[in-house]
Amino acid sequence: KNEVEQSPQNLTAQEGEFITINCSYSVGISALHWLQQHPGGGIVSLFMLSSGKKKHGRLIATINIQEKHSSLHITASHPRDSAVYICAAAMYSGGGADGLTFGKGTHLIIQP
Amino acid sequence: DSGVTQTPKHLITATGQRVTLRCSPRSGDLSVYWYQQSLDQGLQFLIQYYNGEERAKGNILERFSAQQFPDLHSELNLSSLELGDSALYFCASSVGIGGNEQFFGPGTRLTVL
């Protein structure tokens, strides 16, 4: 069974700060997903990665397969980035299917 | 807007009852996943369907069942409801059977009284 650990659980920062959220997992995975959940409850997929690094706007996600670790970075943070960020590990089961195992989430607040 | 739709948005019912949650995937997506988000357990994977067939099972209770229809929409049936079943239920869709980005619907908030 895969365990997914995220840190920190809560993070409050000032606008403009560089943000890092970490995620580690216990067994080999097929991919690592980063999700964003706003107070209204909706979940948005930010990244899916299986190696290396991906960038989208001010968001960067990296993964180190050997160390079973991924990070999500936010550059020039803004109050609209305030949300819960969730990492989730995808493991292939029989026939290639992959339900996600989720971390508990990081509650990020960016103050103006 | 992810393109995944879920109905209803909110559902309030009593213990012992049965409810059906509905999900329509994005156009072209063949996989549908169901997830439960509760305060104590967080997000949990329940079940995945691909092109009408069940492909992966997670922490789905025996009181819960799901199916995917020929038009690819999916339904999650919850029966003999208990207070602890109160949660947000999300479905997500993806184009393939695995290794693809998943797009989440807005969720159905179920309250069992």
Short mmCIF file of C-alpha atoms in Angstrom, two decimals:
data_model
loop_
_atom_site.label_atom_id
_atom_site.label_comp_id
_atom_site.label_asym_id
_atom_site.label_seq_id
_atom_site.Cartn_x
_atom_site.Cartn_y
_atom_site.Cartn_z
CA LYS A 1 0.00 0.00 0.00
CA ASN A 2 1.37 3.39 -0.97
CA GLU A 3 1.63 6.11 1.62
CA VAL A 4 1.77 9.72 0.48
CA GLU A 5 3.11 12.32 2.87
CA GLN A 6 2.95 16.06 2.32
CA SER A 7 4.63 18.91 4.13
CA PRO A 8 3.97 21.40 5.44
CA GLN A 9 0.32 20.85 6.40
CA ASN A 10 -0.24 24.60 6.70
CA LEU A 11 1.72 27.47 5.20
CA THR A 12 1.15 31.21 5.49
CA ALA A 13 3.36 33.53 3.45
CA GLN A 14 3.50 37.09 2.20
CA GLU A 15 2.67 38.05 -1.33
CA GLY A 16 5.70 37.69 -3.59
CA GLU A 17 7.39 34.92 -1.60
CA PHE A 18 8.71 31.73 -3.21
CA ILE A 19 6.65 28.77 -2.01
CA THR A 20 7.70 25.11 -1.81
CA ILE A 21 5.42 22.20 -0.96
CA ASN A 22 6.92 18.75 -0.59
CA CYS A 23 5.52 15.31 -1.24
CA SER A 24 7.04 11.90 -0.60
CA TYR A 25 5.68 8.46 -1.33
CA SER A 26 6.61 5.00 -0.16
CA VAL A 27 6.49 2.73 -3.20
CA GLY A 28 7.15 3.01 -6.90
CA ILE A 29 4.54 4.88 -8.86
CA SER A 30 3.57 5.43 -12.47
CA ALA A 31 2.96 9.17 -12.08
CA LEU A 32 2.59 11.92 -9.51
CA HIS A 33 -0.28 14.40 -9.71
CA TRP A 34 -0.47 17.85 -8.17
CA LEU A 35 -3.98 19.16 -7.59
CA GLN A 36 -5.40 22.44 -6.34
CA GLN A 37 -8.60 22.68 -4.32
CA HIS A 38 -10.22 26.05 -3.67
CA PRO A 39 -12.51 26.82 -0.70
CA GLY A 40 -15.56 26.18 -2.89
CA GLY A 41 -14.40 22.56 -3.11
CA GLY A 42 -13.58 22.19 -6.80
CA ILE A 43 -10.41 20.31 -7.71
CA VAL A 44 -8.17 21.41 -10.54
CA SER A 45 -5.38 19.31 -11.97
CA LEU A 46 -2.13 21.31 -12.04
CA PHE A 47 0.46 18.76 -13.15
CA MET A 48 0.96 15.11 -13.88
CA LEU A 49 4.59 14.04 -14.03
CA SER A 50 6.56 10.84 -14.07
CA SER A 51 10.06 12.30 -14.37
CA GLY A 52 11.96 15.56 -14.37
CA LYS A 53 10.29 18.92 -14.20
CA LYS A 54 7.24 20.73 -15.57
CA LYS A 55 6.43 24.43 -15.57
CA HIS A 56 3.17 26.25 -16.10
CA GLY A 57 3.18 29.98 -15.55
CA ARG A 58 4.41 30.62 -12.01
CA LEU A 59 4.06 26.98 -11.00
CA ILE A 60 6.87 24.44 -11.23
CA ALA A 61 6.70 20.77 -10.31
CA THR A 62 9.67 18.45 -9.98
CA ILE A 63 9.98 14.77 -9.22
CA ASN A 64 12.93 12.59 -8.17
CA ILE A 65 11.96 8.99 -8.85
CA GLN A 66 14.97 7.50 -7.03
CA GLU A 67 14.25 9.46 -3.86
CA LYS A 68 10.45 9.06 -4.21
CA HIS A 69 9.98 12.77 -3.73
CA SER A 70 8.24 15.59 -5.55
CA SER A 71 8.03 19.32 -4.97
CA LEU A 72 5.61 22.00 -6.10
CA HIS A 73 7.01 25.53 -6.28
CA ILE A 74 5.11 28.78 -6.68
CA THR A 75 7.14 31.80 -7.73
CA ALA A 76 6.01 35.39 -7.00
CA SER A 77 3.10 34.11 -4.91
CA HIS A 78 -0.20 36.01 -5.01
CA PRO A 79 -3.25 35.97 -2.72
CA ARG A 80 -5.21 34.16 -5.47
CA ASP A 81 -2.81 31.22 -5.00
CA SER A 82 -4.41 30.62 -1.60
CA ALA A 83 -5.86 27.13 -1.75
CA VAL A 84 -5.24 23.56 -0.65
CA TYR A 85 -2.57 21.81 -2.72
CA ILE A 86 -2.76 18.04 -2.87
CA CYS A 87 -0.27 15.56 -4.23
CA ALA A 88 -1.51 12.20 -5.38
CA ALA A 89 0.35 9.10 -6.50
CA ALA A 90 -0.86 6.95 -9.35
CA MET A 91 -0.03 3.28 -9.27
CA TYR A 92 -0.87 0.96 -12.10
CA SER A 93 -2.96 -1.98 -11.06
CA GLY A 94 -3.97 -4.87 -13.27
CA GLY A 95 -4.65 -3.83 -16.84
CA GLY A 96 -3.00 -0.43 -16.50
CA ALA A 97 -5.69 1.22 -14.39
CA ASP A 98 -4.56 3.79 -11.80
CA GLY A 99 -6.65 5.11 -8.94
CA LEU A 100 -4.90 7.86 -7.02
CA THR A 101 -3.59 7.75 -3.45
CA PHE A 102 -3.74 11.22 -1.95
CA GLY A 103 -1.69 13.18 0.53
CA LYS A 104 -3.56 15.12 3.22
CA GLY A 105 -2.98 18.42 1.45
CA THR A 106 -1.16 21.66 2.21
CA HIS A 107 -3.35 24.59 3.18
CA LEU A 108 -1.63 27.66 1.69
CA ILE A 109 -2.56 31.24 2.57
CA ILE A 110 -0.85 34.13 0.80
CA GLN A 111 -1.33 37.43 2.59
CA PRO A 112 -1.26 40.71 0.66
CA ASP B 1 -14.62 24.34 -16.24
CA SER B 2 -13.12 20.85 -16.59
CA GLY B 3 -15.85 19.58 -18.89
CA VAL B 4 -16.85 16.91 -16.35
CA THR B 5 -20.37 17.30 -15.01
CA GLN B 6 -21.88 15.86 -11.87
CA THR B 7 -25.44 15.87 -10.60
CA PRO B 8 -26.86 16.67 -8.19
CA LYS B 9 -24.69 19.32 -6.58
CA HIS B 10 -26.15 18.75 -3.16
CA LEU B 11 -28.08 15.84 -1.71
CA ILE B 12 -29.58 15.58 1.74
CA THR B 13 -31.06 12.28 2.82
CA ALA B 14 -31.67 10.11 5.85
CA THR B 15 -29.85 7.09 7.24
CA GLY B 16 -30.85 3.84 5.63
CA GLN B 17 -31.76 5.45 2.31
CA ARG B 18 -30.30 4.85 -1.14
CA VAL B 19 -29.03 7.55 -3.52
CA THR B 20 -27.56 7.70 -7.01
CA LEU B 21 -24.88 10.16 -8.06
CA ARG B 22 -24.34 10.83 -11.74
CA CYS B 23 -21.22 11.80 -13.68
CA SER B 24 -20.69 12.70 -17.32
CA PRO B 25 -17.06 12.62 -18.45
CA ARG B 26 -15.34 15.06 -20.78
CA SER B 27 -16.07 14.45 -24.43
CA GLY B 28 -13.68 11.77 -25.67
CA ASP B 29 -12.66 10.49 -22.24
CA LEU B 30 -13.21 6.77 -21.71
CA SER B 31 -12.18 6.45 -18.04
CA VAL B 32 -14.27 7.55 -15.09
CA TYR B 33 -12.98 7.54 -11.52
CA TRP B 34 -14.99 8.02 -8.34
CA TYR B 35 -13.46 9.57 -5.23
CA GLN B 36 -14.80 10.33 -1.76
CA GLN B 37 -13.59 13.28 0.32
CA SER B 38 -14.51 13.30 3.98
CA LEU B 39 -13.20 15.37 6.88
CA ASP B 40 -11.66 12.41 8.69
CA GLN B 41 -10.40 10.29 5.76
CA GLY B 42 -9.48 12.98 3.24
CA LEU B 43 -9.64 12.03 -0.44
CA GLN B 44 -9.96 8.32 -1.21
CA PHE B 45 -10.18 6.45 -4.48
CA LEU B 46 -13.32 4.35 -4.77
CA ILE B 47 -13.48 2.78 -8.23
CA GLN B 48 -12.50 3.23 -11.88
CA TYR B 49 -14.35 2.31 -15.05
CA TYR B 50 -12.90 2.27 -18.53
CA ASN B 51 -15.17 2.05 -21.57
CA GLY B 52 -17.92 0.38 -19.58
CA GLU B 53 -15.79 -2.09 -17.63
CA GLU B 54 -14.62 -1.94 -14.04
CA ARG B 55 -10.80 -1.67 -14.07
CA ALA B 56 -9.65 -0.78 -10.54
CA LYS B 57 -11.14 -0.82 -7.10
CA GLY B 58 -10.09 1.19 -4.09
CA ASN B 59 -11.71 1.63 -0.70
CA ILE B 60 -15.25 1.15 -1.90
CA LEU B 61 -17.70 -0.25 0.63
CA GLU B 62 -19.90 -3.22 -0.28
CA ARG B 63 -22.93 -0.94 0.18
CA PHE B 64 -21.65 1.16 -2.73
CA SER B 65 -21.71 0.17 -6.37
CA ALA B 66 -21.05 1.88 -9.65
CA GLN B 67 -21.46 1.36 -13.35
CA GLN B 68 -20.55 3.03 -16.62
CA PHE B 69 -23.12 3.08 -19.38
CA PRO B 70 -22.63 2.76 -23.17
CA ASP B 71 -22.77 6.57 -23.52
CA LEU B 72 -19.88 6.62 -20.98
CA HIS B 73 -21.72 8.41 -18.21
CA SER B 74 -21.34 6.77 -14.82
CA GLU B 75 -23.47 6.38 -11.75
CA LEU B 76 -22.41 5.73 -8.18
CA ASN B 77 -25.07 4.05 -6.05
CA LEU B 78 -24.88 4.38 -2.29
CA SER B 79 -27.25 2.27 -0.21
CA SER B 80 -28.10 1.71 3.46
CA LEU B 81 -26.62 5.12 4.07
CA GLU B 82 -24.93 5.90 7.36
CA LEU B 83 -23.99 9.19 8.95
CA GLY B 84 -20.36 8.51 8.10
CA ASP B 85 -21.14 8.45 4.39
CA SER B 86 -21.61 12.22 4.48
CA ALA B 87 -18.88 13.54 2.21
CA LEU B 88 -18.03 15.19 -1.08
CA TYR B 89 -18.08 12.71 -3.93
CA PHE B 90 -16.00 13.60 -6.97
CA CYS B 91 -15.78 11.93 -10.28
CA ALA B 92 -12.89 12.47 -12.62
CA SER B 93 -12.32 11.44 -16.21
CA SER B 94 -9.30 10.77 -18.36
CA VAL B 95 -8.75 9.82 -21.95
CA GLY B 96 -7.07 6.47 -21.39
CA ILE B 97 -7.02 3.60 -18.96
CA GLY B 98 -3.99 4.85 -17.04
CA GLY B 99 -1.08 7.27 -17.08
CA ASN B 100 -3.20 10.25 -18.09
CA GLU B 101 -4.16 13.52 -16.47
CA GLN B 102 -7.47 13.31 -14.63
CA PHE B 103 -10.08 16.06 -14.87
CA PHE B 104 -12.35 16.48 -11.88
CA GLY B 105 -16.02 17.31 -11.78
CA PRO B 106 -17.44 19.87 -9.31
CA GLY B 107 -18.49 17.18 -6.85
CA THR B 108 -21.72 16.14 -5.15
CA ARG B 109 -22.04 17.05 -1.50
CA LEU B 110 -23.95 14.29 0.30
CA THR B 111 -25.36 14.92 3.75
CA VAL B 112 -26.86 11.98 5.62
CA LEU B 113 -29.04 12.99 8.57
#
